[in-house]
Coordinates of C-alpha atoms and ligand atoms in Angstrom, one line a residue:
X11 CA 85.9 112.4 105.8
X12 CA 88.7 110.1 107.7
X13 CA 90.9 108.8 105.5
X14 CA 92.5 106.2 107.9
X15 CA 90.4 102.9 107.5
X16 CA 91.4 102.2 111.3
X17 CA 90.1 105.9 112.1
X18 CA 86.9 105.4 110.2
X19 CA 86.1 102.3 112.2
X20 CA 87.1 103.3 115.7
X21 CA 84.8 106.6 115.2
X22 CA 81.8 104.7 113.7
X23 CA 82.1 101.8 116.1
X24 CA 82.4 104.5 119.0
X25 CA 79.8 106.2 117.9
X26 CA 77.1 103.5 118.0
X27 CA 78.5 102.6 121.6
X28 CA 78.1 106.1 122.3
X29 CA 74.8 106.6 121.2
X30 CA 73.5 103.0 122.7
X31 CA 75.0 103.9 125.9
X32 CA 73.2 107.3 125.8
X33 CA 70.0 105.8 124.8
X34 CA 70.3 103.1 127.0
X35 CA 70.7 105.0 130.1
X36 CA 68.2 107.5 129.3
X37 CA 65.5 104.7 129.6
X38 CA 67.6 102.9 132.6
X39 CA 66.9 106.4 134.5
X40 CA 63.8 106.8 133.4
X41 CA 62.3 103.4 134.8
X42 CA 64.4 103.7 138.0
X43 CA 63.1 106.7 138.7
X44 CA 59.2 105.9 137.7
X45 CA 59.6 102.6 139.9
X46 CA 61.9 104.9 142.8
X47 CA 58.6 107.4 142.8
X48 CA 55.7 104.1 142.7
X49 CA 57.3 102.4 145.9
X50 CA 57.3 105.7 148.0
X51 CA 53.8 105.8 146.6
X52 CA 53.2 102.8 147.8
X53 CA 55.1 102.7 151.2
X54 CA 53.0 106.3 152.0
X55 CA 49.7 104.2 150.9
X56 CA 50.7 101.1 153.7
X57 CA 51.6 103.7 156.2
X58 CA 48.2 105.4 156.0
X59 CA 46.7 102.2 156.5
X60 CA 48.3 101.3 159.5
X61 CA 47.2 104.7 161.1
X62 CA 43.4 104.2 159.8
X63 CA 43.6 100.6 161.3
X64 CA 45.1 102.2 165.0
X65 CA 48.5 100.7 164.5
X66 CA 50.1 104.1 164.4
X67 CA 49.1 106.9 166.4
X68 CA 51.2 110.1 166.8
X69 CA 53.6 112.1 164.6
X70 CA 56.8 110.7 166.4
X71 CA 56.1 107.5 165.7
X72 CA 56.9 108.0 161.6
X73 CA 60.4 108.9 162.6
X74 CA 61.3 105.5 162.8
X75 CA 60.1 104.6 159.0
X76 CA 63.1 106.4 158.0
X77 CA 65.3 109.7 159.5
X78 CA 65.9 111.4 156.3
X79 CA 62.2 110.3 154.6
X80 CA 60.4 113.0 156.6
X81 CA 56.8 111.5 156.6
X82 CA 54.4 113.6 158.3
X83 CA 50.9 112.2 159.7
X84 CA 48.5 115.4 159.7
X85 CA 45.4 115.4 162.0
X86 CA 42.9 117.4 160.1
X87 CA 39.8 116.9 162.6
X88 CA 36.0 116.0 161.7
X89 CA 36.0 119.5 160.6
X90 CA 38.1 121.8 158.7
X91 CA 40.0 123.4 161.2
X92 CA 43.8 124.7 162.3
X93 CA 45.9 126.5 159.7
X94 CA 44.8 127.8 155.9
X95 CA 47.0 124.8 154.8
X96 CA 45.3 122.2 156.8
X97 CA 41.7 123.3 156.1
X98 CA 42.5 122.8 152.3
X99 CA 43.8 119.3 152.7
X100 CA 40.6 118.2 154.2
X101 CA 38.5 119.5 151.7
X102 CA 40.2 117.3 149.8
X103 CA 39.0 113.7 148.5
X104 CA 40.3 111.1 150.4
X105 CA 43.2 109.1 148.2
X106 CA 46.6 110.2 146.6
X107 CA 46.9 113.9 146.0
X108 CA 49.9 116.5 145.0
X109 CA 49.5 119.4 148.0
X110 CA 51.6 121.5 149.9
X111 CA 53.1 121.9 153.5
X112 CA 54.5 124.9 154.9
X113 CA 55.0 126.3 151.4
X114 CA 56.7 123.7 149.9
X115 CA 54.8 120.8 148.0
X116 CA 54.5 117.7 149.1
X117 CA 52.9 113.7 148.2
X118 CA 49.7 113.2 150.4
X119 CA 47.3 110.3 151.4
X120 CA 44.2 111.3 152.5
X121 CA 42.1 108.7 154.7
X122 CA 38.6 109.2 156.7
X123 CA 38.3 107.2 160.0
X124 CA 35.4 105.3 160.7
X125 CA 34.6 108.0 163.6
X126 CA 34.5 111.1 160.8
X127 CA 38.1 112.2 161.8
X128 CA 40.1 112.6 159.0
X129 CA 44.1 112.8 158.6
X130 CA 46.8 113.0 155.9
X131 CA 50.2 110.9 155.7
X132 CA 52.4 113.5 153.9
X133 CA 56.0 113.2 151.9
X134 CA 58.5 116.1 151.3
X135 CA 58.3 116.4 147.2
X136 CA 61.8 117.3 147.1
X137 CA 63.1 114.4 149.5
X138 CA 61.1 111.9 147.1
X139 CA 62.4 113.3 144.2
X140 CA 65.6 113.3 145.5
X141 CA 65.6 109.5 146.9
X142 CA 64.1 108.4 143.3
X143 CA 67.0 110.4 141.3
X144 CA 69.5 108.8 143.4
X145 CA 68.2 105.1 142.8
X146 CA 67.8 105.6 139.2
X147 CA 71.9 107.1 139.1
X148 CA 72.4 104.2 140.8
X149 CA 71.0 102.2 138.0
X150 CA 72.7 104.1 135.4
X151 CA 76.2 104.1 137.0
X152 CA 77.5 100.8 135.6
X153 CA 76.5 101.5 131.7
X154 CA 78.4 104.8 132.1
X155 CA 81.3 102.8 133.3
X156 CA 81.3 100.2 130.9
X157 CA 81.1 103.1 127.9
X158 CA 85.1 103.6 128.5
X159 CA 85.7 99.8 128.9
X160 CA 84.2 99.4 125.7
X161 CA 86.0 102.2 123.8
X162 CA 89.3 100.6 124.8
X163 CA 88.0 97.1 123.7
X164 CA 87.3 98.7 120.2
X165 CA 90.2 100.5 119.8
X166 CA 92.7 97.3 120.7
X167 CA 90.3 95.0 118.8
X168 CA 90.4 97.5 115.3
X169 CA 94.2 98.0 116.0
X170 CA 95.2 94.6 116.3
X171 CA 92.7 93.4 113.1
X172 CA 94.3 96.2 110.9
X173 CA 97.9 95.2 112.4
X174 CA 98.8 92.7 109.4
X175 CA 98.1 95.5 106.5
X176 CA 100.5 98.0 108.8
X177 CA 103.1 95.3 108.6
X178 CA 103.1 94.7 105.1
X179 CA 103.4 98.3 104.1
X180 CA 106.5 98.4 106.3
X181 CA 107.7 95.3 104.9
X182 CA 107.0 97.1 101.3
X183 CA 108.8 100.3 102.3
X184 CA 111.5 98.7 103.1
X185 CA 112.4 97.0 100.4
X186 CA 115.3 97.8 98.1
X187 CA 113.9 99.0 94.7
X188 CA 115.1 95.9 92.5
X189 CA 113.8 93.4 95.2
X190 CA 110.8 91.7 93.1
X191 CA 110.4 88.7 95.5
X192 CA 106.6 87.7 96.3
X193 CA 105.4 88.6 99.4
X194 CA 103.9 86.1 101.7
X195 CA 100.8 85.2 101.7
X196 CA 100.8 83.1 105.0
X197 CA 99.5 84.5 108.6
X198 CA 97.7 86.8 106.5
X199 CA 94.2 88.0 107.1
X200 CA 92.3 86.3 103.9
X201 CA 90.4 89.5 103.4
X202 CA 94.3 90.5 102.1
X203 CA 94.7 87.8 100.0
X204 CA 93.3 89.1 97.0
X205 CA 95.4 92.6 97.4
X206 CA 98.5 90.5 97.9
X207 CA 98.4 88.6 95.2
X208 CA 97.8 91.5 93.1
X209 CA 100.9 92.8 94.3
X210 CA 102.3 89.7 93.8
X211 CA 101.5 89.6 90.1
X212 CA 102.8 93.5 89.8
X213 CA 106.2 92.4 91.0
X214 CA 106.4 89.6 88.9
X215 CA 105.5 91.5 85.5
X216 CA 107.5 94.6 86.6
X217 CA 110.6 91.6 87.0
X218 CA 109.8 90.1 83.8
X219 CA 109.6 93.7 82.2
X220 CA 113.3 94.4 83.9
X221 CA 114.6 91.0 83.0
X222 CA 113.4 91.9 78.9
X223 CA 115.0 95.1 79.1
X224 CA 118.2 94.2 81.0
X225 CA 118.7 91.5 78.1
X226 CA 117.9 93.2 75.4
X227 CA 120.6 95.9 76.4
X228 CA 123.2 93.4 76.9
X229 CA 122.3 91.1 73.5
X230 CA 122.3 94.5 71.7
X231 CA 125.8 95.5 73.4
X232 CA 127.2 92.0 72.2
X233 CA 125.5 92.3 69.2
X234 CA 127.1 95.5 68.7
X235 CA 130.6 94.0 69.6
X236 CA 131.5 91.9 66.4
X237 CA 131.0 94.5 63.8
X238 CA 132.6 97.5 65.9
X239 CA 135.8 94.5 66.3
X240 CA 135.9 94.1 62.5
X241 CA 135.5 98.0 62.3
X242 CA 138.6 98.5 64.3
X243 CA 140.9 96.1 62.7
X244 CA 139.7 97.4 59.8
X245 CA 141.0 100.8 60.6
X246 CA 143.9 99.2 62.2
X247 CA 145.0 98.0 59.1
X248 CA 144.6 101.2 57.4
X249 CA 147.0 103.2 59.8
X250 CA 149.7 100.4 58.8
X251 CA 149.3 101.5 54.6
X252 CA 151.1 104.9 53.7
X253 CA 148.3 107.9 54.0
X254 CA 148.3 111.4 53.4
X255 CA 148.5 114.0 56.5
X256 CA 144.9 114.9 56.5
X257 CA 143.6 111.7 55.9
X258 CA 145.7 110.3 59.1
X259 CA 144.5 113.1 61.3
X260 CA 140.8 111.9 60.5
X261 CA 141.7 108.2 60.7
X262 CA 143.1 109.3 64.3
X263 CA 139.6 110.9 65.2
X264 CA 138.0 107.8 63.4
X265 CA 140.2 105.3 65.9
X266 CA 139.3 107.4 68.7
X267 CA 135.7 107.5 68.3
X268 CA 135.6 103.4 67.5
X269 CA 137.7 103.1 71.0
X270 CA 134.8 105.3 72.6
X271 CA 132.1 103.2 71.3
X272 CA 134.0 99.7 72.2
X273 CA 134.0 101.2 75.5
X274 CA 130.7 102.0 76.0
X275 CA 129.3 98.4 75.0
X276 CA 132.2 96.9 77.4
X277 CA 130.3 99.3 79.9
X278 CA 126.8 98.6 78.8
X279 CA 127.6 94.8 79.2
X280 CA 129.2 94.6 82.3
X281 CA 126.1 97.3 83.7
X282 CA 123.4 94.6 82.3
X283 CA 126.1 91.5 83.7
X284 CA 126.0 92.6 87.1
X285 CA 122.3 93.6 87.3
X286 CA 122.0 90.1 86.7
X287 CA 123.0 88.8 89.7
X288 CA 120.9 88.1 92.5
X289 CA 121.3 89.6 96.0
X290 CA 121.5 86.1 97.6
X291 CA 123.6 84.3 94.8
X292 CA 126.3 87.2 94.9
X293 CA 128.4 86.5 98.2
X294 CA 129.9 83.2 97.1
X295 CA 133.6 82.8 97.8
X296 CA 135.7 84.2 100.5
X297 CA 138.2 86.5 98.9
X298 CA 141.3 88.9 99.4
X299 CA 140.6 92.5 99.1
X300 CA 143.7 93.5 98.5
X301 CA 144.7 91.0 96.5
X302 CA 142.0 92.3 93.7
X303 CA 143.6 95.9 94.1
X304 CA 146.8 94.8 93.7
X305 CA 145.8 93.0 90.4
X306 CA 144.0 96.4 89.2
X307 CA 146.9 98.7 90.3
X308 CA 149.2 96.5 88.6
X309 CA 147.1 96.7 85.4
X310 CA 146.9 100.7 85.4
X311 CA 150.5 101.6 86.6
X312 CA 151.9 101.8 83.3
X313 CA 149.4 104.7 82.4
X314 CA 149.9 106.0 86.2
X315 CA 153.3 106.3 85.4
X316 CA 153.1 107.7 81.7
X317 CA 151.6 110.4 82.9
X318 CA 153.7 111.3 86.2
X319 CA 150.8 110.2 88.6
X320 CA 152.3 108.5 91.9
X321 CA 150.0 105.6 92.1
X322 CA 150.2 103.3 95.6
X323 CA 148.9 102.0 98.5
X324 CA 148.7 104.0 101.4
X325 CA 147.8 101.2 104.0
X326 CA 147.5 97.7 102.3
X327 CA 146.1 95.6 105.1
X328 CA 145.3 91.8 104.0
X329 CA 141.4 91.9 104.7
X330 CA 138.8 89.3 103.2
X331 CA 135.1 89.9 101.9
X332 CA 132.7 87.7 100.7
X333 CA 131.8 87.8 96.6
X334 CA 133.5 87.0 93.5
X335 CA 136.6 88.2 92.7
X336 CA 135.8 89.8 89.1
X337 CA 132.8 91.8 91.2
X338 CA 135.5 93.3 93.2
X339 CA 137.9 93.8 90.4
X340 CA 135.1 95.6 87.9
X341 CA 134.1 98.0 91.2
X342 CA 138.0 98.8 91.8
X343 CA 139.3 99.0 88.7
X344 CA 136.3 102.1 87.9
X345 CA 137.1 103.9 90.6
X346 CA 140.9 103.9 90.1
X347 CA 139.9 104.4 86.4
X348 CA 138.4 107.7 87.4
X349 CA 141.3 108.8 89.7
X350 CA 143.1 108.3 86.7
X351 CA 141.0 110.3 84.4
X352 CA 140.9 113.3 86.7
X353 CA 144.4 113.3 88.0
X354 CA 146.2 116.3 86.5
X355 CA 149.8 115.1 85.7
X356 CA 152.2 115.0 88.9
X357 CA 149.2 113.7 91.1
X358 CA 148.4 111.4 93.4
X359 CA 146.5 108.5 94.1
X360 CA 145.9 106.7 97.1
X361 CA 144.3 103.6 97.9
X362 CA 143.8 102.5 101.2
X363 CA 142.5 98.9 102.1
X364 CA 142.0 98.2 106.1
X365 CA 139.4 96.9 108.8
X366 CA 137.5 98.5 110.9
X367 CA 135.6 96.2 113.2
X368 CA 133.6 93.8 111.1
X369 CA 134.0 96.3 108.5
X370 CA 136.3 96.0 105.4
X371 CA 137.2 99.4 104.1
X372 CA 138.6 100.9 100.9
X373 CA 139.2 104.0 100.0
X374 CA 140.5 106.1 96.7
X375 CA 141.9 109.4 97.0
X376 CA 143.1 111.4 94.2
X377 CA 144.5 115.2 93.5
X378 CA 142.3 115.7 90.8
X379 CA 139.7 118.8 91.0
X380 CA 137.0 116.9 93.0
X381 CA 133.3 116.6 92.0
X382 CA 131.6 120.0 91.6
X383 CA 128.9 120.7 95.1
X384 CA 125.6 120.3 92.8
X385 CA 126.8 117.5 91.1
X386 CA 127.8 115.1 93.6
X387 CA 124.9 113.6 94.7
X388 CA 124.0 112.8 91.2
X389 CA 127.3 111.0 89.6
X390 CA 126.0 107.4 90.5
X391 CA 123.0 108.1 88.2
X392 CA 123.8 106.1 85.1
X393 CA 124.8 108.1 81.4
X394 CA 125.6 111.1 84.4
X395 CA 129.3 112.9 83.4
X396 CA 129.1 116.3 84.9
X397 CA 129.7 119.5 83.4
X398 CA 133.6 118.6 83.2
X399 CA 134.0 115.5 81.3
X400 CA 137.2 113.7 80.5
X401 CA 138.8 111.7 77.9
X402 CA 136.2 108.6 76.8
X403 CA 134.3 108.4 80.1
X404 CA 130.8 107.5 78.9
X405 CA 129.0 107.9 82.4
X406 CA 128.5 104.5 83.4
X407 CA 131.8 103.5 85.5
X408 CA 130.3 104.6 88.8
X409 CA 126.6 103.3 88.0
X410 CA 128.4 100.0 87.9
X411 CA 130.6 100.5 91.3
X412 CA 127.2 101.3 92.4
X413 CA 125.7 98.1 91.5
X414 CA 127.9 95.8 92.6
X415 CA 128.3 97.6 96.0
X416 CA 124.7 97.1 96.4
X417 CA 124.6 93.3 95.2
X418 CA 127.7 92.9 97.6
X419 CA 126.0 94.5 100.8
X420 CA 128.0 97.5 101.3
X421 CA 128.0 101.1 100.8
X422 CA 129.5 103.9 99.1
X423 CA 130.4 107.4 99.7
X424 CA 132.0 109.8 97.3
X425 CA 132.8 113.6 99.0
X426 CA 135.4 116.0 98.0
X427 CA 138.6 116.5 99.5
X428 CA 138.0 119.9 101.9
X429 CA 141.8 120.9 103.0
X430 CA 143.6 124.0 102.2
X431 CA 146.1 123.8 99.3
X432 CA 144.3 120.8 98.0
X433 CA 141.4 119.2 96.1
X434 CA 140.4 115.8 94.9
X435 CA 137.8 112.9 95.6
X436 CA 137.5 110.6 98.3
X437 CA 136.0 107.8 97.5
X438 CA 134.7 105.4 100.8
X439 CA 133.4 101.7 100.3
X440 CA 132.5 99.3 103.1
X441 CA 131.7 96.3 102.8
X442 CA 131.1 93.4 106.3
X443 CA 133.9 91.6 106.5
X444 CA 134.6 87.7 106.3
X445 CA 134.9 86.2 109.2
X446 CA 138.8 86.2 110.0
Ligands
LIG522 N1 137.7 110.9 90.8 C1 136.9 111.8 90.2 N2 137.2 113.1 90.2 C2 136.4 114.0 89.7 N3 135.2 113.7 89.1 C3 134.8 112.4 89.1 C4 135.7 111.4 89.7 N4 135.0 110.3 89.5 C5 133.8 110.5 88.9 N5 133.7 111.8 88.7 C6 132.6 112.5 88.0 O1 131.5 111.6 88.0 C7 131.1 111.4 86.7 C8 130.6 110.0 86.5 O2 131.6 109.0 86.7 P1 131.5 107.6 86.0 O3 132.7 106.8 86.4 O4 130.2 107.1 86.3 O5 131.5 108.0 84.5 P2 132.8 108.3 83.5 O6 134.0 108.1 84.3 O7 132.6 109.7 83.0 O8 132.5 107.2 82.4 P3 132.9 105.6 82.5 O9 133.4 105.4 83.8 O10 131.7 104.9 82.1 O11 134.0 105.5 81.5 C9 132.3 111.7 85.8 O12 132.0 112.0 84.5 C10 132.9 112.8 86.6 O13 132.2 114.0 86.2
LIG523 MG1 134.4 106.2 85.3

């Protein structure tokens, strides 16, 4: 059984052509040949009554009816007479008759003159046989020659019908996952129209299910926000009031796991705030690169330096991207968050901001212990923190890089430092460049 629709058709379609064809010029031969066999008859039938009526006389004069025809006109005499062949044609009846010549058979006419003198007009079996067949190839020569012709037809006119579907599935592979826009239902075969617009209605209900979800994680994050605020000044205020020793250790584990969940909703909002955006409303103002790293770096030196980490530029070239500023700030400020994180003390983090081309590149580099080999291709998955996790890291920071590099048109790559005496992750993100 094909499976291909275009398969099934081309072999059916061939096959009737096939089989016409074949029938066709079975019966083509057939007839020609018949008819081919009927005229010699005929022609033998005209020549024996020219003899009869003394318009031919002699065996040379046949030659001229045609060289390669080999007509013979036999004298047979009033009585049988000459060779065993010839005394057996003249006992037969007069008329059309199957008989044979020097051994081989032949197509006679057998006529009695009006003096008792008989003769035969005789035809080489073979020769006629051979004169038919070739009319009747003749007549079955152009149906074998348009069977080829035909195939090709088929196979252009079944490629080109089924051409629409082939583009629509490449149109469908290509598509990023989260892009839920309808397809189009114009210059579309209407056979299709149905299964598009099926499609159609998927997208929309798997966009509408996407949409519900990605809300109802951000209203429960905010949701979550106001009593987890009141929770913390709450505990605030009870690190300020004079405690016992153990109960200040467990308000200290109590303050740290309040700071962990406040961090996680600030994650799980900004995830669900920049899912929101669409790919085309994203790129809207022409912005500074570096000027949003400088902002974050700024932000996180006072930690850098707290803990001994040499935090800098490495090559700060002005470059500008298209997108808003808080897109690029949120995606930076991650990724230096995570240098940061996995840093040992003494380290070193380098950010490098340049173009290349039309390309705007930035890179992070840190000193920290890298990303273990079976891990790396799997840190961008959401809620993902490796077998090593550090400090409040709740697995989201890079989902959301992730994200916005996507909504931004660029790329990321994250691979681990390979030099001797050194480890770390470098982080690559390109983006096209603004026009300059
Ligand atoms: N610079 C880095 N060095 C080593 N490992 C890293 C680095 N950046 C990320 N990782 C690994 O990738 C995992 C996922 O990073 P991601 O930023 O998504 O989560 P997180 O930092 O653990 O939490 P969050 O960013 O949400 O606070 C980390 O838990 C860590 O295992
Ligand atoms: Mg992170």
């Amino acid at each position: 059984m094909i499976r291909s629709l275009r398969g099934r058709l081309f072999v059916s379609l061939t096959a009737v052509v096939l089989l016409t064809g074949l029938a066709g010029g079975v019966f083509a031969h057939r007839w020609a040949f018949d008819e081919a066999i009927e005229t010699q008859d005929s022609v033998l039938i005209q020549i024996a009554g020219l003899v009869q009526s003394g318009g031919l006389t002699g065996a040379q004069d046949l030659h001229g009816v045609d060289e390669d025809a080999e007509v013979w006109l036999i004298e047979l005499g009033k009585t049988p007479q000459g060779t065993p062949e010839e005394r057996q044609l003249w006992r037969l009846q007069d008329g059309m008759r199957d008989a044979a010549r020097k051994g081989k058979p032949v197509r006679v006419v057998l006529r009695t003159r009006s003096d008792g003198s008989r003769f035969a007009v005789a035809q080489s079996t073979g020769v006629r046989d051979e004169i038919a067949g070739d009319m009747a190839f003749r007549t079955v020569l152009p149906i074998a020659a348009l069977i080829p012709c035909l195939m090709l037809v088929i196979a252009f006119v079944v490629a080109g019908s089924l051409r629409p579907m082939v583009h629509l599935a490449d149109e469908l592979d290509a598509r990023p996952a989260d892009d839920m826009t309808a397809l189009p239902l114009r210059d579309l075969p209407s056979e299709l129209n149905p299964f598009v617009s099926s499609i159609n209605g998927l997208l929309r209900r798997v966009h509408e299910m996407m949409e519900q979800q990605r809300r109802f994680i951000a209203d429960a994050a905010h949701e979550l926000r106001t009593p987890l605020t009141a929770l913390s000044l709450q505990a605030e205020n009870l690190d300020r009031v004079e405690l016992p020793p153990a109960a200040r250790e467990r308000l200290a584990v109590l303050r740290q796991g309040m700071r962990r969940s406040k961090h996680l909703l600030e994650q799980l909002l900004a995830l669900a705030r920049h899912d929101a955006t669409p790919p085309d409303r994203a790129p809207g103002e022409v912005m500074e690169l570096d000027r949003a790293a400088r902002g974050v770096i700024a932000d996180l030196l006072q930690e850098a330096i707290s803990r001994d980490i040499d935090l800098g530029f490495d090559r700060a070239e002005s470059v500008l991207v298209c997108g808003a500023f808080v897109m690029f700030t949120a995606m930076i400020r991650n990724l230096i968050d995570n240098a940061l994180r996995f840093t040992p003390e003494g380290g070193k983090i380098d950010v490098a901001i340049y173009q290349d081309g039309a390309t705007a590149v930035l890179q992070i580099e840190d000193t920290g212990p890298g990303v273990a080999a079976d891990e790396i291709g799997r840190i961008f998955e959401p809620f993902f923190r490796g077998q090593r996790p550090e400090g409040d890291g709740v697995g989201l920071g890079l989902s959301i890089v992730k994200r916005i590099v996507d909504r931004l048109g660029g790329t990321i790559e994250a691979a681990n430092v390979i030099e001797p005496r050194r480890t770390g992750l470098r982080v690559v993100v390109k983006f096209p460049a603004a026009g300059t």
